[in-house]
């Protein structure tokens, strides 16, 4: 009896499997028939819309690529695309759509082509070597694209990269510069010193450089951004170097360039680092405040204006070591474009920064605000007038 029951069960199971297989084959046959009918239908039987789509359809081969670009951020609400405001990405995407670098669908949803910026620069912040990774066609005309971009935005080069490359995640470090009139280092109120005649004394400059070096290393920067807590692991940031170049004079006004290199930066971080350092060097705060800022004590740190901040260099050392000499890809180094980059800096970046400072003197207005800044006033943390 047991053998008979098992035999019947096996026969029933085999019958079920056979029935499912026949049903699947029947469905597949009907699907293939409909598919052939669609493809083999005479053009007269197709709708006008479908015929137009078939006639215009051309499959374009795309590869993961990077775009190297620079821009003056004075008139833009940052790099990242935002509705109802002027952004660098909106200008770039619009130009790429016009020149068929991307499709209309990709313009609406850039994530569909892997669009990723290396660094998000905020309102008023410029960049000279920003990088965007995305899928692009192979045959591109950079000069034609630039002709439809505003003069303050410039694409320097396009390179193909590995399929898994991400301009943000694969970036090992970022270098920013900050250009400011040296009168910001004066311990006088702005109205008591003239930008045209002030020259920073060497001892003040050396002390300023020493204060900048305090930021180097891994420290908790929860006070140098917004909406971060001391115990949040992401508040810890590694600063490789923070320096100040020797001053130079333009149209009678002395300027200095600060350079900070770090693994990554949070919103407002660099501007707040500079704001606190200037507050100390001008005598509004004690140097002990700098060390306290890295502790759990919550304080409201002033942030310097965004005008002088520039994303200078993105560092892809690990990628370059692994793929730069594999015979297929090229390292993400831009020496061959440096002359064009420097020309863009001279014409579109530095004149805007130094020219605005010389003409409108926004730094003096900010220094006046700095003298009255309350480090304990948490209510103004997100509502300062010098917004990014």
GROMACS .gro file of C-alpha atoms in nm, residues 77-374:
model
  298
   77UNK     CA    1   2.294   7.968  -0.514
   78UNK     CA    2   2.555   7.696  -0.502
   79UNK     CA    3   2.654   7.405  -0.723
   80UNK     CA    4   2.367   7.170  -0.642
   81UNK     CA    5   2.048   7.196  -0.843
   82UNK     CA    6   1.760   7.357  -0.653
   83UNK     CA    7   1.419   7.462  -0.784
   84UNK     CA    8   1.345   7.830  -0.849
   85UNK     CA    9   1.704   7.948  -0.793
   86UNK     CA   10   2.004   7.989  -1.022
   87UNK     CA   11   2.257   7.708  -0.975
   88UNK     CA   12   2.567   7.587  -1.157
   89UNK     CA   13   2.422   7.240  -1.214
   90UNK     CA   14   2.111   7.380  -1.380
   91UNK     CA   15   2.325   7.573  -1.628
   92UNK     CA   16   2.544   7.269  -1.693
   93UNK     CA   17   2.255   7.026  -1.739
   94UNK     CA   18   2.070   7.266  -1.970
   95UNK     CA   19   2.376   7.307  -2.193
   96UNK     CA   20   2.439   6.932  -2.200
   97UNK     CA   21   2.078   6.869  -2.300
   98UNK     CA   22   2.101   7.123  -2.582
   99UNK     CA   23   2.414   6.955  -2.719
  100UNK     CA   24   2.278   6.601  -2.677
  101UNK     CA   25   2.527   6.503  -2.409
  102UNK     CA   26   2.228   6.386  -2.206
  103UNK     CA   27   1.868   6.295  -2.285
  104UNK     CA   28   1.556   6.480  -2.176
  105UNK     CA   29   1.490   6.205  -1.921
  106UNK     CA   30   1.842   6.241  -1.780
  107UNK     CA   31   1.795   6.618  -1.758
  108UNK     CA   32   1.484   6.564  -1.546
  109UNK     CA   33   1.644   6.288  -1.339
  110UNK     CA   34   2.026   6.318  -1.345
  111UNK     CA   35   2.058   6.024  -1.105
  112UNK     CA   36   1.952   5.797  -1.392
  113UNK     CA   37   2.292   5.855  -1.556
  114UNK     CA   38   2.487   5.838  -1.232
  115UNK     CA   39   2.527   6.216  -1.200
  116UNK     CA   40   2.740   6.294  -0.893
  117UNK     CA   41   2.928   6.609  -0.798
  118UNK     CA   42   3.253   6.571  -0.604
  119UNK     CA   43   3.175   6.858  -0.367
  120UNK     CA   44   2.869   7.068  -0.303
  121UNK     CA   45   2.970   7.431  -0.296
  122UNK     CA   46   2.731   7.671  -0.128
  123UNK     CA   47   2.595   8.009  -0.230
  124UNK     CA   48   2.865   8.245  -0.353
  125UNK     CA   49   3.141   7.982  -0.340
  126UNK     CA   50   3.353   7.928  -0.652
  127UNK     CA   51   3.547   7.631  -0.789
  128UNK     CA   52   3.838   7.593  -1.028
  129UNK     CA   53   3.864   7.212  -1.046
  130UNK     CA   54   3.520   7.075  -0.966
  131UNK     CA   55   3.447   6.722  -1.089
  132UNK     CA   56   3.119   6.561  -1.194
  133UNK     CA   57   3.086   6.191  -1.274
  134UNK     CA   58   2.813   6.062  -1.505
  135UNK     CA   59   2.750   5.850  -1.816
  136UNK     CA   60   2.823   6.037  -2.138
  137UNK     CA   61   2.857   5.966  -2.511
  138UNK     CA   62   3.212   5.920  -2.636
  139UNK     CA   63   3.220   6.186  -2.908
  140UNK     CA   64   3.181   6.523  -2.736
  141UNK     CA   65   3.257   6.881  -2.838
  142UNK     CA   66   3.367   7.070  -2.527
  143UNK     CA   67   3.414   7.399  -2.711
  144UNK     CA   68   3.059   7.388  -2.844
  145UNK     CA   69   2.922   7.319  -2.497
  146UNK     CA   70   3.116   7.612  -2.351
  147UNK     CA   71   2.965   7.840  -2.613
  148UNK     CA   72   2.625   7.783  -2.450
  149UNK     CA   73   2.746   7.820  -2.093
  150UNK     CA   74   2.770   8.156  -1.912
  151UNK     CA   75   3.124   8.292  -1.921
  152UNK     CA   76   3.158   8.237  -1.545
  153UNK     CA   77   3.115   7.859  -1.596
  154UNK     CA   78   3.375   7.669  -1.796
  155UNK     CA   79   3.418   7.301  -1.881
  156UNK     CA   80   3.787   7.224  -1.919
  157UNK     CA   81   3.794   6.854  -1.999
  158UNK     CA   82   3.612   6.521  -2.014
  159UNK     CA   83   3.774   6.187  -1.933
  160UNK     CA   84   3.640   5.833  -1.921
  161UNK     CA   85   3.673   5.650  -1.589
  162UNK     CA   86   3.597   5.308  -1.447
  163UNK     CA   87   3.235   5.198  -1.444
  164UNK     CA   88   3.211   5.212  -1.065
  165UNK     CA   89   3.379   5.551  -1.024
  166UNK     CA   90   3.203   5.804  -0.802
  167UNK     CA   91   3.346   6.155  -0.797
  168UNK     CA   92   3.241   6.210  -0.435
  169UNK     CA   93   3.312   5.873  -0.274
  170UNK     CA   94   3.643   5.815  -0.455
  171UNK     CA   95   3.779   6.157  -0.361
  172UNK     CA   96   4.041   6.113  -0.087
  173UNK     CA   97   4.082   6.482  -0.002
  174UNK     CA   98   3.976   6.831  -0.105
  175UNK     CA   99   4.174   7.154  -0.104
  176UNK     CA  100   4.000   7.490  -0.069
  177UNK     CA  101   4.146   7.839  -0.083
  178UNK     CA  102   4.012   8.150   0.085
  179UNK     CA  103   4.118   8.496  -0.031
  180UNK     CA  104   4.068   8.790   0.204
  181UNK     CA  105   4.203   9.143   0.257
  182UNK     CA  106   4.466   9.137   0.530
  183UNK     CA  107   4.282   9.414   0.711
  184UNK     CA  108   4.073   9.126   0.847
  185UNK     CA  109   4.377   9.039   1.060
  186UNK     CA  110   4.399   9.388   1.207
  187UNK     CA  111   4.309   9.429   1.572
  188UNK     CA  112   4.150   9.765   1.491
  189UNK     CA  113   3.786   9.813   1.405
  190UNK     CA  114   3.732   9.836   1.031
  191UNK     CA  115   3.656  10.209   1.040
  192UNK     CA  116   3.982  10.280   1.223
  193UNK     CA  117   4.204  10.124   0.958
  194UNK     CA  118   4.216  10.181   0.584
  195UNK     CA  119   4.218   9.887   0.345
  196UNK     CA  120   4.433  10.091   0.107
  197UNK     CA  121   4.712  10.151   0.356
  198UNK     CA  122   4.700   9.854   0.593
  199UNK     CA  123   4.984   9.602   0.571
  200UNK     CA  124   4.979   9.309   0.808
  201UNK     CA  125   5.281   9.300   1.043
  202UNK     CA  126   5.489   8.982   1.025
  203UNK     CA  127   5.431   8.894   1.391
  204UNK     CA  128   5.053   8.908   1.341
  205UNK     CA  129   5.082   8.695   1.027
  206UNK     CA  130   5.292   8.436   1.209
  207UNK     CA  131   5.046   8.418   1.498
  208UNK     CA  132   4.763   8.379   1.248
  209UNK     CA  133   4.947   8.088   1.085
  210UNK     CA  134   4.998   7.923   1.423
  211UNK     CA  135   4.627   7.948   1.497
  212UNK     CA  136   4.544   7.785   1.164
  213UNK     CA  137   4.774   7.492   1.243
  214UNK     CA  138   4.568   7.414   1.553
  215UNK     CA  139   4.298   7.280   1.320
  216UNK     CA  140   4.529   7.017   1.170
  217UNK     CA  141   4.469   6.654   1.260
  218UNK     CA  142   4.148   6.472   1.352
  219UNK     CA  143   3.920   6.680   1.573
  220UNK     CA  144   3.554   6.715   1.655
  221UNK     CA  145   3.405   6.993   1.442
  222UNK     CA  146   3.045   6.979   1.564
  223UNK     CA  147   3.064   7.351   1.645
  224UNK     CA  148   3.186   7.435   1.295
  225UNK     CA  149   2.871   7.329   1.114
  226UNK     CA  150   2.498   7.312   1.184
  227UNK     CA  151   2.276   7.041   1.330
  228UNK     CA  152   2.562   6.819   1.445
  229UNK     CA  153   2.610   6.679   1.792
  230UNK     CA  154   2.939   6.618   1.969
  231UNK     CA  155   2.877   6.242   1.995
  232UNK     CA  156   2.795   6.210   1.625
  233UNK     CA  157   3.091   6.020   1.470
  234UNK     CA  158   3.058   6.224   1.151
  235UNK     CA  159   3.152   6.537   1.346
  236UNK     CA  160   3.513   6.415   1.353
  237UNK     CA  161   3.703   6.553   1.055
  238UNK     CA  162   4.064   6.516   0.946
  239UNK     CA  163   4.244   6.833   0.835
  240UNK     CA  164   4.573   6.756   0.661
  241UNK     CA  165   4.700   7.114   0.640
  242UNK     CA  166   4.586   7.472   0.694
  243UNK     CA  167   4.826   7.745   0.579
  244UNK     CA  168   4.841   8.110   0.479
  245UNK     CA  169   5.045   8.230   0.181
  246UNK     CA  170   5.252   8.547   0.185
  247UNK     CA  171   5.043   8.860   0.124
  248UNK     CA  172   5.021   9.034  -0.214
  249UNK     CA  173   4.887   9.374  -0.322
  250UNK     CA  174   4.622   9.447  -0.586
  251UNK     CA  175   4.523   9.807  -0.662
  252UNK     CA  176   4.674   9.919  -0.334
  253UNK     CA  177   4.489   9.663  -0.119
  254UNK     CA  178   4.679   9.382   0.050
  255UNK     CA  179   4.534   9.030   0.027
  256UNK     CA  180   4.632   8.687   0.158
  257UNK     CA  181   4.529   8.339   0.044
  258UNK     CA  182   4.451   8.065   0.295
  259UNK     CA  183   4.477   7.699   0.188
  260UNK     CA  184   4.306   7.416   0.373
  261UNK     CA  185   4.326   7.049   0.275
  262UNK     CA  186   4.101   6.794   0.440
  263UNK     CA  187   3.942   6.458   0.376
  264UNK     CA  188   3.598   6.616   0.364
  265UNK     CA  189   3.417   6.921   0.494
  266UNK     CA  190   3.073   6.984   0.640
  267UNK     CA  191   2.842   7.272   0.558
  268UNK     CA  192   2.991   7.608   0.664
  269UNK     CA  193   3.289   7.430   0.824
  270UNK     CA  194   3.571   7.617   0.651
  271UNK     CA  195   3.401   7.954   0.685
  272UNK     CA  196   3.344   7.897   1.055
  273UNK     CA  197   3.704   7.785   1.102
  274UNK     CA  198   3.819   8.109   0.943
  275UNK     CA  199   3.559   8.315   1.128
  276UNK     CA  200   3.676   8.192   1.468
  277UNK     CA  201   4.043   8.240   1.382
  278UNK     CA  202   3.981   8.598   1.272
  279UNK     CA  203   3.782   8.665   1.588
  280UNK     CA  204   4.083   8.556   1.793
  281UNK     CA  205   4.346   8.739   1.589
  282UNK     CA  206   4.142   9.061   1.611
  283UNK     CA  207   4.113   9.032   1.988
  284UNK     CA  208   3.740   8.964   2.010
  285UNK     CA  209   3.799   8.615   2.152
  286UNK     CA  210   4.062   8.438   2.357
  287UNK     CA  211   4.272   8.162   2.200
  288UNK     CA  212   4.128   7.925   2.461
  289UNK     CA  213   3.799   7.948   2.274
  290UNK     CA  214   3.960   7.762   1.985
  291UNK     CA  215   4.042   7.457   2.196
  292UNK     CA  216   3.702   7.474   2.366
  293UNK     CA  217   3.534   7.469   2.025
  294UNK     CA  218   3.650   7.109   1.976
  295UNK     CA  219   3.499   7.002   2.309
  296UNK     CA  220   3.142   6.904   2.393
  297UNK     CA  221   3.059   7.264   2.486
  298UNK     CA  222   2.809   7.402   2.236
  299UNK     CA  223   2.890   7.744   2.094
  300UNK     CA  224   2.778   7.961   1.806
  301UNK     CA  225   3.081   8.031   1.589
  302UNK     CA  226   3.070   8.314   1.332
  303UNK     CA  227   3.125   8.222   0.970
  304UNK     CA  228   3.329   8.431   0.732
  305UNK     CA  229   3.169   8.555   0.407
  306UNK     CA  230   3.147   8.306   0.121
  307UNK     CA  231   3.293   8.537  -0.145
  308UNK     CA  232   3.658   8.438  -0.096
  309UNK     CA  233   3.605   8.062  -0.072
  310UNK     CA  234   3.711   7.852  -0.373
  311UNK     CA  235   3.720   7.476  -0.426
  312UNK     CA  236   4.072   7.446  -0.563
  313UNK     CA  237   4.173   7.080  -0.601
  314UNK     CA  238   4.020   6.734  -0.567
  315UNK     CA  239   4.260   6.453  -0.480
  316UNK     CA  240   4.213   6.103  -0.626
  317UNK     CA  241   4.540   5.944  -0.519
  318UNK     CA  242   4.401   5.595  -0.459
  319UNK     CA  243   4.218   5.586  -0.794
  320UNK     CA  244   4.525   5.713  -0.978
  321UNK     CA  245   4.749   5.450  -0.819
  322UNK     CA  246   4.511   5.169  -0.906
  323UNK     CA  247   4.387   5.269  -1.251
  324UNK     CA  248   4.604   5.557  -1.370
  325UNK     CA  249   4.858   5.334  -1.541
  326UNK     CA  250   4.650   5.026  -1.624
  327UNK     CA  251   4.673   5.098  -1.996
  328UNK     CA  252   4.299   5.161  -2.026
  329UNK     CA  253   4.232   5.464  -1.810
  330UNK     CA  254   4.420   5.786  -1.749
  331UNK     CA  255   4.494   5.938  -1.407
  332UNK     CA  256   4.268   6.216  -1.286
  333UNK     CA  257   4.540   6.476  -1.316
  334UNK     CA  258   4.494   6.790  -1.521
  335UNK     CA  259   4.839   6.926  -1.600
  336UNK     CA  260   4.764   6.950  -1.971
  337UNK     CA  261   4.473   7.185  -1.895
  338UNK     CA  262   4.651   7.395  -1.633
  339UNK     CA  263   4.716   7.688  -1.864
  340UNK     CA  264   4.346   7.715  -1.948
  341UNK     CA  265   4.252   7.674  -1.581
  342UNK     CA  266   4.490   7.949  -1.471
  343UNK     CA  267   4.355   8.178  -1.743
  344UNK     CA  268   4.002   8.119  -1.615
  345UNK     CA  269   4.114   8.193  -1.258
  346UNK     CA  270   4.278   8.519  -1.366
  347UNK     CA  271   3.978   8.631  -1.570
  348UNK     CA  272   3.674   8.500  -1.381
  349UNK     CA  273   3.764   8.406  -1.023
  350UNK     CA  274   4.022   8.642  -0.874
  351UNK     CA  275   3.884   8.963  -1.030
  352UNK     CA  276   3.542   8.888  -0.884
  353UNK     CA  277   3.681   8.824  -0.535
  354UNK     CA  278   3.938   9.102  -0.517
  355UNK     CA  279   3.736   9.345  -0.727
  356UNK     CA  280   3.428   9.307  -0.508
  357UNK     CA  281   3.634   9.350  -0.192
  358UNK     CA  282   3.806   9.663  -0.327
  359UNK     CA  283   3.489   9.822  -0.461
  360UNK     CA  284   3.218   9.724  -0.211
  361UNK     CA  285   3.434   9.637   0.094
  362UNK     CA  286   3.201   9.363   0.224
  363UNK     CA  287   3.473   9.244   0.461
  364UNK     CA  288   3.448   9.568   0.661
  365UNK     CA  289   3.076   9.517   0.713
  366UNK     CA  290   3.136   9.161   0.828
  367UNK     CA  291   3.418   9.268   1.063
  368UNK     CA  292   3.181   9.511   1.228
  369UNK     CA  293   2.934   9.228   1.282
  370UNK     CA  294   3.217   9.007   1.412
  371UNK     CA  295   3.300   9.254   1.688
  372UNK     CA  296   2.953   9.208   1.839
  373UNK     CA  297   2.910   8.836   1.776
  374UNK     CA  298   2.782   8.638   2.074
   0.00000   0.00000   0.00000
